Amino acid sequence: KAGVTQTPRYLIKTRGQQVTLSCSPISGHRSVSWYQQTPGQGLQFLFEYFSETQRNKGNFPGRFSGRQFSNSRSEMNVSTLELGDSALYLCASSPFSLMGTGYEQYFGPGTRLTVT
Amino acid sequence: EDKVVQSPLSLVVHEGDTVTLNCSYEVTNFRSLLWYKQEKKAPTFLFMLTSSGIEKKSGRLSSILDKKELFSILNITATQTGDSAVYLCAPFNAGNNRKLIWGLGTSLAVNP
């Protein structure tokens, strides 16, 4: 089975721009969660999508949004980029939603976003 | 507020040594605790612990949870250079806003 894939792997953007990241989960997985990872803060939960619905959300501003398509692929969008948004963005897939009982997640390689 | 503290922050050992990584937590609606290994990019799943005192083992790695004292340990015996990675623990908060609460990790370097 193919693992979780994320595109692009690296991205450089300027403050004020917006960016869209993509995540394709493992075949058959319906849950996709997004995380931001920085050296000082570690992994911070952004949101989870399950069956095209946002099921759960972390403490991030509204500039961070996402969606999930019928094939379970998910996109994350960040508008009006700030320098502090520079981070590794990881997505993780699971057969079950975090809102249920399944929480073993399989991570993608991440997208390294640099905001200048 | 939920909190996870991993110690030590970093560790350098020689091949063949045994290491113990610690994870203490204060998490409301605690359900379970997960350990992940992160090399370069994607964290990979190691263990999920739900009950106190039951040791989970996978080869040279083992882990145990103490729900009374609110901590978990991850042991690695006969370390190899391939064990070099960041080890993350993540307790699961099963309240209304269910999510994994991630520690900052322990960076382990195993020298030949």
Coordinates of C-alpha atoms in Angstrom, one line a residue:
Chain A
K1 CA 0.0 0.0 0.0
A2 CA 1.3 3.5 -0.8
G3 CA 1.9 5.7 2.1
V4 CA 0.7 9.2 2.8
T5 CA 1.9 11.7 0.2
Q6 CA 2.2 15.4 0.5
T7 CA 2.8 18.0 -2.1
P8 CA 4.8 20.1 -2.5
R9 CA 7.7 19.0 -0.3
Y10 CA 9.2 22.5 -0.1
L11 CA 7.8 25.9 -0.6
I12 CA 9.0 29.5 -0.2
K13 CA 6.5 32.3 0.0
T14 CA 6.5 36.0 0.8
R15 CA 4.6 37.6 3.7
G16 CA 1.0 38.4 2.8
Q17 CA 0.7 35.6 0.2
Q18 CA -1.4 32.6 0.5
V19 CA -0.5 28.9 0.1
T20 CA -2.3 25.6 -0.5
L21 CA -0.8 22.3 0.6
S22 CA -2.1 18.9 -0.5
C23 CA -2.3 15.6 1.3
S24 CA -3.3 12.2 -0.1
P25 CA -4.0 9.6 2.6
I26 CA -3.4 5.9 2.5
S27 CA -6.0 4.2 0.4
G28 CA -9.1 3.4 2.4
H29 CA -8.3 5.9 5.1
R30 CA -11.0 8.5 5.6
S31 CA -9.5 10.7 8.3
V32 CA -6.8 13.3 7.6
S33 CA -5.3 15.4 10.3
W34 CA -3.0 18.4 9.8
Y35 CA -0.2 19.4 12.1
Q36 CA 2.3 22.3 12.3
Q37 CA 5.7 21.4 13.6
T38 CA 8.2 24.0 14.8
P39 CA 11.3 23.5 16.9
G40 CA 10.0 25.5 19.8
Q41 CA 6.4 24.3 19.8
G42 CA 6.6 20.8 18.6
L43 CA 3.7 19.3 16.8
Q44 CA 0.6 21.4 17.0
F45 CA -2.8 20.1 15.9
L46 CA -4.5 22.2 13.3
F47 CA -7.7 20.2 12.3
E48 CA -9.1 16.9 11.4
Y49 CA -11.3 16.0 8.4
F50 CA -13.3 12.9 8.2
S51 CA -15.7 12.1 5.3
E52 CA -15.4 15.6 4.0
T53 CA -16.3 17.2 7.3
Q54 CA -14.1 19.0 9.7
R55 CA -14.5 17.0 12.9
N56 CA -12.1 18.8 15.2
K57 CA -10.0 22.0 15.3
G58 CA -6.9 23.2 17.2
N59 CA -6.1 26.7 18.4
F60 CA -5.1 28.3 15.2
P61 CA -6.4 31.6 13.7
G62 CA -9.0 31.6 10.9
R63 CA -6.2 32.2 8.3
F64 CA -5.7 28.4 8.5
S65 CA -8.4 26.4 6.7
G66 CA -8.8 23.1 5.1
R67 CA -11.1 20.9 3.1
Q68 CA -11.4 17.3 2.2
F69 CA -12.7 15.8 -1.1
S70 CA -14.8 12.8 -1.7
N71 CA -11.7 10.7 -2.5
S72 CA -10.4 11.6 1.0
R73 CA -7.6 13.8 -0.3
S74 CA -7.2 17.0 1.7
E75 CA -5.9 20.5 1.2
M76 CA -4.8 23.0 3.7
N77 CA -4.8 26.7 3.0
V78 CA -3.0 29.5 4.8
S79 CA -3.9 33.0 3.8
T80 CA -2.0 36.2 4.5
L81 CA 1.2 34.4 5.4
E82 CA 3.2 35.6 8.4
L83 CA 6.9 34.9 9.2
G84 CA 5.8 32.8 12.1
D85 CA 4.0 30.4 9.7
S86 CA 7.3 29.0 8.6
A87 CA 7.2 25.4 9.7
L88 CA 7.0 21.8 8.7
Y89 CA 3.4 21.0 7.9
L90 CA 2.5 17.3 8.4
C91 CA -0.6 15.5 7.5
A92 CA -1.6 12.1 9.0
S93 CA -4.2 9.6 7.9
S94 CA -6.1 7.1 9.8
P95 CA -8.9 4.6 9.0
F96 CA -11.0 6.1 11.8
S97 CA -11.8 9.6 13.1
L98 CA -10.1 11.0 16.2
M99 CA -13.6 11.6 17.4
G100 CA -14.2 7.9 17.5
T101 CA -11.9 5.3 19.0
G102 CA -9.1 5.1 16.4
Y103 CA -6.1 7.3 16.8
E104 CA -3.1 5.5 15.4
Q105 CA -2.0 7.9 12.6
Y106 CA 0.2 7.5 9.7
F107 CA 2.2 10.5 8.7
G108 CA 3.3 11.9 5.4
P109 CA 6.8 13.3 4.8
G110 CA 5.6 16.9 5.3
T111 CA 5.8 20.2 3.4
R112 CA 8.5 22.6 4.5
L113 CA 7.1 26.1 4.2
T114 CA 9.4 29.1 4.5
V115 CA 7.9 32.5 4.7
T116 CA 10.3 35.4 3.9
Chain B
E1 CA -4.3 23.2 30.2
D2 CA -2.9 19.9 28.9
K3 CA 0.8 19.5 29.3
V4 CA 3.4 16.9 28.2
V5 CA 7.0 17.0 29.3
Q6 CA 9.6 14.7 27.8
S7 CA 13.1 14.2 29.3
P8 CA 15.9 14.3 28.6
L9 CA 15.6 16.8 25.7
S10 CA 18.6 15.1 24.1
L11 CA 20.8 12.2 24.7
V12 CA 24.1 10.9 23.1
V13 CA 25.0 7.3 23.7
H14 CA 27.3 4.6 22.2
E15 CA 26.1 1.6 20.3
G16 CA 25.1 -1.2 22.6
D17 CA 24.0 1.1 25.5
T18 CA 20.5 0.9 27.0
V19 CA 18.5 4.1 27.1
T20 CA 15.3 5.2 29.0
L21 CA 13.2 8.0 27.7
N22 CA 10.6 9.7 29.9
C23 CA 7.2 11.2 29.2
S24 CA 5.2 12.8 32.0
Y25 CA 1.8 14.3 31.3
E26 CA -1.2 16.2 32.6
V27 CA -4.1 15.6 30.2
T28 CA -7.8 15.9 30.9
N29 CA -9.9 13.0 29.8
F30 CA -6.8 10.8 29.2
R31 CA -7.5 7.8 27.1
S32 CA -4.2 6.5 25.9
L33 CA -0.6 7.4 25.2
L34 CA 1.2 6.9 21.9
W35 CA 5.0 6.8 21.1
Y36 CA 6.4 7.8 17.7
K37 CA 9.8 7.8 16.2
Q38 CA 10.7 10.7 13.9
E39 CA 13.7 10.4 11.6
K40 CA 14.2 13.3 9.2
K41 CA 10.5 14.0 8.4
A42 CA 7.5 11.7 9.0
P43 CA 6.9 10.3 12.5
T44 CA 6.3 6.6 12.5
F45 CA 4.1 4.8 15.1
L46 CA 5.8 2.7 17.8
F47 CA 3.3 1.9 20.6
M48 CA -0.1 2.7 21.9
L49 CA -0.6 2.2 25.7
T50 CA -3.9 2.3 27.4
S51 CA -3.5 0.3 30.6
S52 CA -1.1 0.8 33.5
G53 CA 1.6 -1.7 34.1
I54 CA 1.3 -3.7 30.9
E55 CA 4.6 -3.6 29.0
K56 CA 4.4 -3.3 25.3
K57 CA 7.5 -4.8 23.4
S58 CA 8.7 -4.7 19.9
G59 CA 12.2 -6.2 19.5
R60 CA 14.6 -4.0 21.4
L61 CA 12.0 -1.4 22.3
S62 CA 9.6 -1.6 25.1
S63 CA 7.3 0.8 26.8
I64 CA 5.1 1.0 29.9
L65 CA 2.5 3.4 31.3
D66 CA 1.8 4.5 34.8
K67 CA -1.7 6.1 34.9
K68 CA -1.5 6.8 38.6
E69 CA 1.8 8.7 38.5
L70 CA 1.0 10.1 35.0
F71 CA 4.1 9.0 33.1
S72 CA 5.4 6.6 30.5
I73 CA 8.8 5.4 29.7
L74 CA 10.3 4.0 26.5
N75 CA 13.3 1.7 26.8
I76 CA 15.7 0.8 24.0
T77 CA 18.2 -1.9 24.7
A78 CA 21.4 -2.7 22.7
T79 CA 21.0 0.6 20.8
Q80 CA 22.1 0.8 17.2
T81 CA 23.0 3.8 15.0
G82 CA 19.6 3.3 13.3
D83 CA 17.9 4.2 16.5
S84 CA 19.1 7.8 16.2
A85 CA 15.9 9.9 15.9
V86 CA 13.6 12.1 17.8
Y87 CA 11.2 10.1 20.0
L88 CA 7.8 11.7 20.6
C89 CA 5.1 10.9 23.1
A90 CA 1.5 11.9 22.7
P91 CA -1.2 11.4 25.2
F92 CA -4.7 11.3 23.8
N93 CA -7.3 13.7 25.2
A94 CA -10.7 12.0 24.6
G95 CA -12.8 14.9 25.7
N96 CA -15.1 17.0 23.5
N97 CA -12.1 18.3 21.6
R98 CA -10.4 15.0 21.0
K99 CA -6.7 15.2 20.0
L100 CA -3.2 14.0 20.6
I101 CA -1.1 16.3 22.8
W102 CA 2.4 16.2 21.6
G103 CA 5.6 16.5 23.6
L104 CA 8.7 18.2 22.2
G105 CA 10.5 15.0 21.9
T106 CA 13.8 13.5 23.0
S107 CA 16.5 13.6 20.4
L108 CA 18.6 10.4 20.6
A109 CA 22.0 10.2 18.9
V110 CA 23.7 6.7 18.9
N111 CA 27.4 6.9 18.0
P112 CA 29.2 3.8 16.6

